[in-house]
Coordinates of N, CA and C and ligand atoms in Angstrom, one line a residue:
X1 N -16.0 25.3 78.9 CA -15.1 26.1 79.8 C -15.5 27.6 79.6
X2 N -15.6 28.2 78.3 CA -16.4 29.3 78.4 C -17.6 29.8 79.0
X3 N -18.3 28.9 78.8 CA -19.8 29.0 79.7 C -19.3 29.3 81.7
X4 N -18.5 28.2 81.7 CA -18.0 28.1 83.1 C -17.4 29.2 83.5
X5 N -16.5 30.1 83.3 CA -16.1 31.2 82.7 C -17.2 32.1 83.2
X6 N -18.1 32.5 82.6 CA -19.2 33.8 82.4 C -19.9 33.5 84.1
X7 N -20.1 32.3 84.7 CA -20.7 32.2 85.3 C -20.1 32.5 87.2
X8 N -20.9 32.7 88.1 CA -19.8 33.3 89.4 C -18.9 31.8 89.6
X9 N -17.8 33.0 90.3 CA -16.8 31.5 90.9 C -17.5 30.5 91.7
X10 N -17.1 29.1 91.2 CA -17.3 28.0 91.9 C -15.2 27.3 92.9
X11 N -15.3 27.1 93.8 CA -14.3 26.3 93.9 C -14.2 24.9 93.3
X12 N -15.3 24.7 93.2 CA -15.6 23.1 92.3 C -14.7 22.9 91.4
X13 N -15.1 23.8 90.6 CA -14.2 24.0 88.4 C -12.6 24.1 89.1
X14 N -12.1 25.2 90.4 CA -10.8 24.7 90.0 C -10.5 23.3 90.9
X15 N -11.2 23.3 91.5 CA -10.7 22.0 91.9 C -10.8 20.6 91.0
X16 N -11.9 20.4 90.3 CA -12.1 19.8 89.3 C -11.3 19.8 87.7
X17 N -10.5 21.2 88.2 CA -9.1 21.7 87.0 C -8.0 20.6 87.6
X18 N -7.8 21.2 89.1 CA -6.5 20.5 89.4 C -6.6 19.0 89.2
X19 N -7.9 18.7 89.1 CA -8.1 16.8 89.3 C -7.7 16.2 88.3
X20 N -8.4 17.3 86.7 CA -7.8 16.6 85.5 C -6.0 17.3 85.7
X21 N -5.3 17.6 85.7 CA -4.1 17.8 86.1 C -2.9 16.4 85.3
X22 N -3.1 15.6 86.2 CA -2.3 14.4 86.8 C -2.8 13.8 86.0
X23 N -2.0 13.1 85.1 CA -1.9 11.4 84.1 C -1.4 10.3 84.9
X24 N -2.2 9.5 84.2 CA -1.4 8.0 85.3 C -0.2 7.7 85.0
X25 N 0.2 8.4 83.6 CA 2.0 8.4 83.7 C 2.9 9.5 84.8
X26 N 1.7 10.6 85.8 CA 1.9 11.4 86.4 C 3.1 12.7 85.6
X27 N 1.8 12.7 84.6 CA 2.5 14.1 84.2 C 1.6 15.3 84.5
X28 N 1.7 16.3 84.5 CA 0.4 17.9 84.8 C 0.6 18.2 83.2
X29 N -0.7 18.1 83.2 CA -1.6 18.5 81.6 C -1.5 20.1 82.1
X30 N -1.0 21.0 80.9 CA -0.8 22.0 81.0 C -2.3 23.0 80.5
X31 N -3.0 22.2 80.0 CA -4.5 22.7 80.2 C -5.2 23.2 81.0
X32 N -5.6 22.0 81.6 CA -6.4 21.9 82.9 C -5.0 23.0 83.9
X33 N -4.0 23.0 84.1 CA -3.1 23.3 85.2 C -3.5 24.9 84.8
X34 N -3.2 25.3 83.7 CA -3.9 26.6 83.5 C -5.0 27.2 83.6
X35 N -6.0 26.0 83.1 CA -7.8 26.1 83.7 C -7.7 26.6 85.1
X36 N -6.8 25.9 85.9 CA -7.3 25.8 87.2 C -7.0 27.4 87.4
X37 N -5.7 28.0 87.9 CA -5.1 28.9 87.8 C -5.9 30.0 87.3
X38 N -6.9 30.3 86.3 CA -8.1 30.8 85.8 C -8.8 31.0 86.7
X39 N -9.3 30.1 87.1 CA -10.0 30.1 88.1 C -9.8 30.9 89.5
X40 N -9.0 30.7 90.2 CA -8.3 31.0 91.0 C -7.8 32.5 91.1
X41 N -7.2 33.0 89.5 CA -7.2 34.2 89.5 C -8.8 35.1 89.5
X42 N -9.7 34.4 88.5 CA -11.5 35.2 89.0 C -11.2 35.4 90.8
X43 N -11.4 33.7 91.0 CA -11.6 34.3 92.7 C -11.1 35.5 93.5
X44 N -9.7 35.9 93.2 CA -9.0 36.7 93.5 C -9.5 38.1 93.2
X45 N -9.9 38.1 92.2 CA -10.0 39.6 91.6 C -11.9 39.8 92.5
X46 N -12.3 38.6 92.1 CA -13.7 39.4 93.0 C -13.6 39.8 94.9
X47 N -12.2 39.3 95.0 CA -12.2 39.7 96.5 C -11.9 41.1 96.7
X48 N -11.5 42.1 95.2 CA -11.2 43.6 95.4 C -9.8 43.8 95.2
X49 N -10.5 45.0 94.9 CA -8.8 46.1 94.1 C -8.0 46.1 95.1
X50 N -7.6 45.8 96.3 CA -6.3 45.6 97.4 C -5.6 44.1 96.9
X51 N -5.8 43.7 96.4 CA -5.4 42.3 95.5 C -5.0 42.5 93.8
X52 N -5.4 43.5 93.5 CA -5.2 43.6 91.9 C -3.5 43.7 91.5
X53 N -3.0 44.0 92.8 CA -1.4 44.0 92.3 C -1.0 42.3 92.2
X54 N -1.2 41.8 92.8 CA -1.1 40.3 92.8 C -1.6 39.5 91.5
X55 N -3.0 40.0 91.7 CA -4.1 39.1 90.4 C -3.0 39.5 89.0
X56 N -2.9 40.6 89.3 CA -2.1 41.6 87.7 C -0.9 40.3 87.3
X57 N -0.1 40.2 88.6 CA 1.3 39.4 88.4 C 0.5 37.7 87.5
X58 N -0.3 37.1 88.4 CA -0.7 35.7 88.4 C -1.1 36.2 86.9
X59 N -2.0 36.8 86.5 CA -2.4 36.8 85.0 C -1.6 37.1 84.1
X60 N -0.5 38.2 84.4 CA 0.7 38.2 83.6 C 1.2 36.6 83.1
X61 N 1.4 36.1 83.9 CA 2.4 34.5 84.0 C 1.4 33.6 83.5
X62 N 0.5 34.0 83.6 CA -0.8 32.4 82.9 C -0.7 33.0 81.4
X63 N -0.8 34.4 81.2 CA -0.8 34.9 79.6 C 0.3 34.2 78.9
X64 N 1.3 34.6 79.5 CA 2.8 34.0 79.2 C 2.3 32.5 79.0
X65 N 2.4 31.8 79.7 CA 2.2 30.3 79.1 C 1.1 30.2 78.6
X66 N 0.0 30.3 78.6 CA -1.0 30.2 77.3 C -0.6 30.8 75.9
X67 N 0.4 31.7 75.8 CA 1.0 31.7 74.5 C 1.9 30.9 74.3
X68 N 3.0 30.2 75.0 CA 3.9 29.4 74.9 C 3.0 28.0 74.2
X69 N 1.9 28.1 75.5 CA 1.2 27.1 75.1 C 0.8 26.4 73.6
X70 N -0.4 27.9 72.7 CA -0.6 27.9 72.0 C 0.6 27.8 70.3
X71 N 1.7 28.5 70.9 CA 2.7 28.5 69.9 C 3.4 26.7 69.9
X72 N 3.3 26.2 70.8 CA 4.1 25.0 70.5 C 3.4 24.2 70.9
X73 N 2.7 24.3 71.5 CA 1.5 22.8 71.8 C 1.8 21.8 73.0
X74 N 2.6 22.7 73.7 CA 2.8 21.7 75.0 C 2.1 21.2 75.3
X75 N 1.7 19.6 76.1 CA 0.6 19.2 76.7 C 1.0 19.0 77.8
X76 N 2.1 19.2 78.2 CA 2.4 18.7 80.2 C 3.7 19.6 80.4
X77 N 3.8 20.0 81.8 CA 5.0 20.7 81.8 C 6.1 20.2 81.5
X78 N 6.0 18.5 81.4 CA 7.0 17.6 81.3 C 7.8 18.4 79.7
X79 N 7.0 18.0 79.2 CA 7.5 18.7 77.7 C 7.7 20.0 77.6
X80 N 7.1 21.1 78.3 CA 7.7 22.4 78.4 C 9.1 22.5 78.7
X81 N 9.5 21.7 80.3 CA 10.4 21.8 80.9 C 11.6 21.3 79.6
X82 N 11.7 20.1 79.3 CA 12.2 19.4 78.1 C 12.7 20.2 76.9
X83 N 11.5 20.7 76.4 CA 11.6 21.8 75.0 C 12.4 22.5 75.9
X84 N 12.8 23.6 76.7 CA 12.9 24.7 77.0 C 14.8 23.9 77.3
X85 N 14.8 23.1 78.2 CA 16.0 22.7 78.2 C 16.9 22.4 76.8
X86 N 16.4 22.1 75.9 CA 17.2 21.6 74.6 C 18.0 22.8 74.6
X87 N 17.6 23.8 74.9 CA 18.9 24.6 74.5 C 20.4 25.0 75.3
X88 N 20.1 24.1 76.3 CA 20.8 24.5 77.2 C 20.5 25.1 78.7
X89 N 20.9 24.6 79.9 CA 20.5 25.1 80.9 C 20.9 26.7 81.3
X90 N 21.8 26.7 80.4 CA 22.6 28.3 80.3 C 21.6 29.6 79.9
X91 N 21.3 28.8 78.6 CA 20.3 29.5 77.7 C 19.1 29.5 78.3
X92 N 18.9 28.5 79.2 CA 17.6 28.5 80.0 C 17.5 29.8 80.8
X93 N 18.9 30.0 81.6 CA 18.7 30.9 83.0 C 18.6 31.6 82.5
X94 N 19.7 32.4 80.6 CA 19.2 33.7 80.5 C 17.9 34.4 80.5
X95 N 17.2 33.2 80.3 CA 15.9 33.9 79.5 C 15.0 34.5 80.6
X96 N 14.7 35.6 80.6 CA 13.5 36.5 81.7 C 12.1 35.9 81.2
X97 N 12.2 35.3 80.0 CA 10.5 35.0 79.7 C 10.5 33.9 79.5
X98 N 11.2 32.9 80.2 CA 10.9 30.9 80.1 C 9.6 30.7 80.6
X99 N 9.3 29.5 79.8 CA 7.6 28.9 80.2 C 8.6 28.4 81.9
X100 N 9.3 28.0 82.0 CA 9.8 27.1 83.3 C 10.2 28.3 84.5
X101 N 10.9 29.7 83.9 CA 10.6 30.1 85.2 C 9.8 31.1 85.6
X102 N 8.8 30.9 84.9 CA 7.1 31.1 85.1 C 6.3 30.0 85.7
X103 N 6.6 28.8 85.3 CA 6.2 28.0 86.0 C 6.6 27.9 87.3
X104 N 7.8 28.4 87.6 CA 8.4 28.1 89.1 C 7.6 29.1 90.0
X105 N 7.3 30.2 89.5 CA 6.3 31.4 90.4 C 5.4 31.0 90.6
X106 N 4.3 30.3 89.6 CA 3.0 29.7 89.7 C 3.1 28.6 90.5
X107 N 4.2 27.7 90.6 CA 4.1 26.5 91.2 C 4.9 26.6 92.8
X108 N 5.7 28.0 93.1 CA 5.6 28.6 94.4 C 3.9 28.8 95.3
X109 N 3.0 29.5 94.5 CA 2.0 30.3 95.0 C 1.0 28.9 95.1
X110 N 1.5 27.5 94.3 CA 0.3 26.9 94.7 C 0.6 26.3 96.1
X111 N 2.1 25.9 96.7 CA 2.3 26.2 97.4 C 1.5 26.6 98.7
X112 N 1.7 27.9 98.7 CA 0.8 28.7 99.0 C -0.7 28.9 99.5
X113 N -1.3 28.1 98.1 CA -2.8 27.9 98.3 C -2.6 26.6 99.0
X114 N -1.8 25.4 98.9 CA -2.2 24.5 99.7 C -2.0 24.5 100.9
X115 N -1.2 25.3 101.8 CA -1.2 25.9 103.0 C -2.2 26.3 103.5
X116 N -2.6 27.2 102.8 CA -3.9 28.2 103.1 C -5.2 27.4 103.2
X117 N -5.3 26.8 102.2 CA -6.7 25.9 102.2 C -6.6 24.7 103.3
X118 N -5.3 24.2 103.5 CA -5.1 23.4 105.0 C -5.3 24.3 106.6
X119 N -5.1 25.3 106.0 CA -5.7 26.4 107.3 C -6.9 27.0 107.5
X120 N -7.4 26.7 106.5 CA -8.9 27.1 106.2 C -10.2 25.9 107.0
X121 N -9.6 24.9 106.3 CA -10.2 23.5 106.4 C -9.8 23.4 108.3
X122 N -8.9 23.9 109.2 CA -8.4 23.0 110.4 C -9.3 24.2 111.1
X123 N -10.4 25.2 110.4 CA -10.9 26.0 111.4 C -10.8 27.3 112.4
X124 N -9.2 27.6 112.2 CA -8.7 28.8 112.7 C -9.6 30.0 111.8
X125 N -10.1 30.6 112.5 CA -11.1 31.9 112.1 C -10.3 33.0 111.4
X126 N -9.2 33.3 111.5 CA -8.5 34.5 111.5 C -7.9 34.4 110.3
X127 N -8.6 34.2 108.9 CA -8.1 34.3 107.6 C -6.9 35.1 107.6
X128 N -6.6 36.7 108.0 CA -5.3 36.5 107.8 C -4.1 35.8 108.1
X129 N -4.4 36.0 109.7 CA -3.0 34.9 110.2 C -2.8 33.5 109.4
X130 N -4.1 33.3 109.0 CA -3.3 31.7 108.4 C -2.8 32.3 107.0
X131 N -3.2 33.1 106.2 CA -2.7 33.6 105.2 C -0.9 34.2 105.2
X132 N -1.0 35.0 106.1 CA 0.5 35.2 106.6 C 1.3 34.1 107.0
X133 N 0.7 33.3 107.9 CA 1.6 32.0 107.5 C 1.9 31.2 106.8
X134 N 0.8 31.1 105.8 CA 1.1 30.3 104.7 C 2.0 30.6 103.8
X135 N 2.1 32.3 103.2 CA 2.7 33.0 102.6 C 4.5 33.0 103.5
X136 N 4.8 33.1 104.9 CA 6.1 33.1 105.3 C 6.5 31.7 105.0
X137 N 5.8 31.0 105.0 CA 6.1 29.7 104.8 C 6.5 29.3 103.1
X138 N 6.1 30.0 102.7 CA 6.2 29.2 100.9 C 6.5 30.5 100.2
X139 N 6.3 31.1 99.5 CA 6.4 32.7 98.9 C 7.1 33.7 99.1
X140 N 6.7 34.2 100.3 CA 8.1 34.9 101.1 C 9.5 35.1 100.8
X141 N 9.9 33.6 101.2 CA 11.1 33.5 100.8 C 12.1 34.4 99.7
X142 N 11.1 34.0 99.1 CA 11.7 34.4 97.5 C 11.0 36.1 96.9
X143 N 10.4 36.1 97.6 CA 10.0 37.8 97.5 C 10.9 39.2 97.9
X144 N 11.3 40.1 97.6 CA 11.6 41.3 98.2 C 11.0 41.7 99.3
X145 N 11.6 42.6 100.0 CA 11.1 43.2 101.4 C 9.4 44.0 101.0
X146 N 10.1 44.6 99.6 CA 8.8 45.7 99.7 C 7.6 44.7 99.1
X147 N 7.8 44.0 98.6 CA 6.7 42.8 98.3 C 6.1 41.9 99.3
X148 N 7.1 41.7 100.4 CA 6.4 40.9 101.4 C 5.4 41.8 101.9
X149 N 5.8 43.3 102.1 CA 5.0 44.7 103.2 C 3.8 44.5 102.1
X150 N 3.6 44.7 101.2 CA 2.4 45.4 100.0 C 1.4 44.0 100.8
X151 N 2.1 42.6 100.4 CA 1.6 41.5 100.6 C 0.8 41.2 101.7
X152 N 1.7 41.5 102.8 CA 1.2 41.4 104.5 C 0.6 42.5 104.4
X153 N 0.1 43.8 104.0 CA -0.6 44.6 104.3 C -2.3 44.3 103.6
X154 N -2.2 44.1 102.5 CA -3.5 43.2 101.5 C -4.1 42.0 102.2
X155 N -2.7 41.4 103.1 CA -4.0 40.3 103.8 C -4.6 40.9 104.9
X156 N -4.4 42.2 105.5 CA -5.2 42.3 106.1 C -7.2 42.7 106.2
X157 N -7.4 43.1 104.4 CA -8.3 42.9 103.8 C -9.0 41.6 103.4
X158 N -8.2 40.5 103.8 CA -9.2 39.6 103.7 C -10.6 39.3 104.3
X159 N -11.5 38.5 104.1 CA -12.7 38.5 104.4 C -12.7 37.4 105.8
X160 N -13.6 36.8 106.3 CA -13.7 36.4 107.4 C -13.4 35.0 106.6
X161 N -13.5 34.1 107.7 CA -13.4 32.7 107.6 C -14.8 32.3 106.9
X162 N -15.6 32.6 107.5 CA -17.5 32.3 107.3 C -17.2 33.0 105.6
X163 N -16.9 33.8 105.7 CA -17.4 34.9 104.1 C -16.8 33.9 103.1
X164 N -15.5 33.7 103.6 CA -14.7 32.7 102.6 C -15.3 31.4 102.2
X165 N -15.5 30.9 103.5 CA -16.2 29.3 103.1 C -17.8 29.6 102.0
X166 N -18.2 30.7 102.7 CA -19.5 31.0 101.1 C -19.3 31.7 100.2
X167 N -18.3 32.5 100.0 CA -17.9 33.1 98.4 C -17.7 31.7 97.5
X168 N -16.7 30.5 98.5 CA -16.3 29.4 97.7 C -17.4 28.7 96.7
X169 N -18.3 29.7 97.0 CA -19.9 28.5 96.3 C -19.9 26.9 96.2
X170 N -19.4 26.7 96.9 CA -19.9 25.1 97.0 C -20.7 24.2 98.4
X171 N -21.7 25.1 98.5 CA -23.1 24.8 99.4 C -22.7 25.8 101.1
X172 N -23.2 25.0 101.7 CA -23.3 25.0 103.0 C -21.7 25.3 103.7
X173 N -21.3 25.7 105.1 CA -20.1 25.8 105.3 C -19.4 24.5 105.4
X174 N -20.5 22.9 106.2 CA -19.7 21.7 106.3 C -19.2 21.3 104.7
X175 N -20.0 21.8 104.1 CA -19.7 21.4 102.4 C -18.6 22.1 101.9
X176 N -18.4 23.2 102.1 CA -17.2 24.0 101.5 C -16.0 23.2 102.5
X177 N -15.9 23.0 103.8 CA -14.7 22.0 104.2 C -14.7 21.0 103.7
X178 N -15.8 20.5 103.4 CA -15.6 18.6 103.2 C -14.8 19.1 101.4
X179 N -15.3 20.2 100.5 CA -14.5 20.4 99.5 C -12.9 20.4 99.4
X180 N -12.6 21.1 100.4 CA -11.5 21.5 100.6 C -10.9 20.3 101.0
X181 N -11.2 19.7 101.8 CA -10.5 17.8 102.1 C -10.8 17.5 100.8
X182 N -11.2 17.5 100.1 CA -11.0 16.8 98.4 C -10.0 17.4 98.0
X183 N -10.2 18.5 97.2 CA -9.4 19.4 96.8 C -7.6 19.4 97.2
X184 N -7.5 19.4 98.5 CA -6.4 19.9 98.6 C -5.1 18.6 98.2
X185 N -5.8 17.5 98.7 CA -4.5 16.6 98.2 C -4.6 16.5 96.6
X186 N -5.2 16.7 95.4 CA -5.1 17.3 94.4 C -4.3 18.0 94.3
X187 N -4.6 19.2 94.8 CA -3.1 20.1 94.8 C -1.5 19.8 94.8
X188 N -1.9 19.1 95.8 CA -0.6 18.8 96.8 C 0.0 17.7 95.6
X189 N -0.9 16.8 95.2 CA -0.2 16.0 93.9 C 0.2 16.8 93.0
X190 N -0.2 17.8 92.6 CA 0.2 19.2 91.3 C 1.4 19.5 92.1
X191 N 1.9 19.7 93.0 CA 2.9 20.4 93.4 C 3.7 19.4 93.9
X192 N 3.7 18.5 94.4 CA 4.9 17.4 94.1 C 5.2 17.1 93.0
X193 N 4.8 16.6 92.1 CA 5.1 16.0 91.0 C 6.0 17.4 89.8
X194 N 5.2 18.5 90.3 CA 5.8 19.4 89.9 C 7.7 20.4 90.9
X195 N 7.4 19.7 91.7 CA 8.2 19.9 92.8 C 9.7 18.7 92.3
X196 N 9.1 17.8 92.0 CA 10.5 16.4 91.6 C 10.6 17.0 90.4
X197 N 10.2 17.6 89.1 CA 10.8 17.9 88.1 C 11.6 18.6 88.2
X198 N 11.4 19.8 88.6 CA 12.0 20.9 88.9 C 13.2 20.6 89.8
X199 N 13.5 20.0 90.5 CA 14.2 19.3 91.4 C 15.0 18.5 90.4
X200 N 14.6 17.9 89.7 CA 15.4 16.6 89.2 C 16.6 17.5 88.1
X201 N 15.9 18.3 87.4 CA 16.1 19.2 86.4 C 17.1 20.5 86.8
X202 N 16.9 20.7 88.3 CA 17.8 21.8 88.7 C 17.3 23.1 88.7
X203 N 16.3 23.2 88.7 CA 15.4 24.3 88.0 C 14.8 25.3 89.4
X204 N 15.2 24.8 90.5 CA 14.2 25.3 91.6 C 14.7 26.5 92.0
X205 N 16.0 27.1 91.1 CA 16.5 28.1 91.6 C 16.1 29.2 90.6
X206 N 15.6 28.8 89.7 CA 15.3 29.5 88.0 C 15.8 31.2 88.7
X207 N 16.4 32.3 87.9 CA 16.2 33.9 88.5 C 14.7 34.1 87.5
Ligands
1PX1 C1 -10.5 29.4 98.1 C2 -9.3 30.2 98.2 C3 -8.7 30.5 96.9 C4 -7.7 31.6 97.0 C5 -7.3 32.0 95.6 C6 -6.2 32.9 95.6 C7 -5.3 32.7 94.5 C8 -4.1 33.4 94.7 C9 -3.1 33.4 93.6 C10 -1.9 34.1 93.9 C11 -0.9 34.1 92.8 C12 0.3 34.8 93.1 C13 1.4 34.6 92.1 C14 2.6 35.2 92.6 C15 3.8 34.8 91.7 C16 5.0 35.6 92.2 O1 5.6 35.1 93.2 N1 5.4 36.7 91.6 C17 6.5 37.5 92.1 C18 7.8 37.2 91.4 O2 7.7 37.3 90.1 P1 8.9 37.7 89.1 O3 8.4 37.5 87.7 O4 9.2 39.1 89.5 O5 10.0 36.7 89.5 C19 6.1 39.0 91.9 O6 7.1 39.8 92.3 C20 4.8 39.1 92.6 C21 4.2 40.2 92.9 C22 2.8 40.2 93.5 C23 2.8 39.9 94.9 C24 2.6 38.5 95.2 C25 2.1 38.2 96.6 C26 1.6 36.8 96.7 C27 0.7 36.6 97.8 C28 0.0 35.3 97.6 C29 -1.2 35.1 98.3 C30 -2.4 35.7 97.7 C31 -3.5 36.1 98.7 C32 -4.8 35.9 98.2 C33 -5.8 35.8 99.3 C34 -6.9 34.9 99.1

């Protein structure tokens, strides 16, 4: 993973993050869920400093749980969610720095990417509009006014549709869609499955 690391973004590695993800008991390995997320924040940052307020947040919250991580040895959010509850769902809301409602911001924005990458993949040229939609659609919501403005103003620096499909490094442009049709129902399994816990647990409101 280090080597992978040093070397330019591939969308491959996170897509190949989110894949190890999912157990056949359908839990999210909080490894790979973090690998991925790694990933995803590189891509972000090499798109430029009109994004670094964003990149800043997502790397804050992956730091946070890779220490959570490292201190107690979570292997799936199942057991995060779990640990974090034993003390109480009371004790849960107080806390500003829970692995779970950190997880609920990361698992909003993937959200987010699965939108996006389904708008990417159906061909509309206009990277931002599908961006802004994806974002009113999932993220939004739960953002401040002056966060949605910073937000919708940064996607207007996105790159073209063409530029996107070849930053993705994974070949040709038919090849970077045919990725994206892999990739995305991966996702989409990471975020349901993470979507019923949170759900089951009560958690989808976390402050
Ligand atoms: C091949 C395409 C790959 C694209 C990769 C892009 C990865 C994007 C990762 C975005 C991660 C954003 C996490 C945001 C978490 C969040 O909602 N944080 C807010 C709430 O946190 P709090 O702790 O206060 O409750 C926080 O206020 C966030 C502030 C930053 C602004 C967030 C705007 C999010 C826009 C998401 C779209 C990213 C656009 C990237 C363009 C490619």
């Amino acid at each position: 993973a280090a080597a992978a690391a040093a070397g330019p973004f591939s969308l491959r590695e996170v897509l190949d993050a989110f894949r190890r993800c999912v157990t056949e008991q359908r839990e999210v390995l909080l490894e790979p869920y973090l690998s991925g997320w790694r990933g995803l924040i590189r891509f972000l940052q090499s798109l430029g400093a009109v994004f670094s307020f964003i990149s800043k947040d997502a790397v804050a919250k992956v730091a946070l749980l890779e220490a959570q991580h490292r201190q107690h040895r979570f292997v799936s959010l199942q057991s995060l969610v779990q640990h974090e509850l034993a003390a109480g769902p009371a004790a849960l809301r107080a806390r500003p720095d829970s692995g779970c409602r950190t997880v609920l911001r990361l698992h909003r924005a993937l959200r987010w990417l699965q939108l996006f990458l389904e708008g990417l993949r159906s061909g509309e040229p206009r990277t931002s509009v599908l961006c802004t939609d994806a974002y009113n659609a999932s993220l939004a919501q739960h953002h401040p006014w002056v966060v949605r403005k910073a937000a919708t103003v940064a996607f207007c620096a996105l790159p073209s549709r063409d530029a996107f499909l070849e930053i993705m490094n994974v070949g040709s442009a038919d090849e970077a869609v045919a990725m994206l049709g892999e990739a995305i129902p991966y996702i989409g399994d990471v975020y349901g499955i993470t979507q019923e816990l949170f759900a089951e647990h009560k958690l989808l409101d976390l402050p």
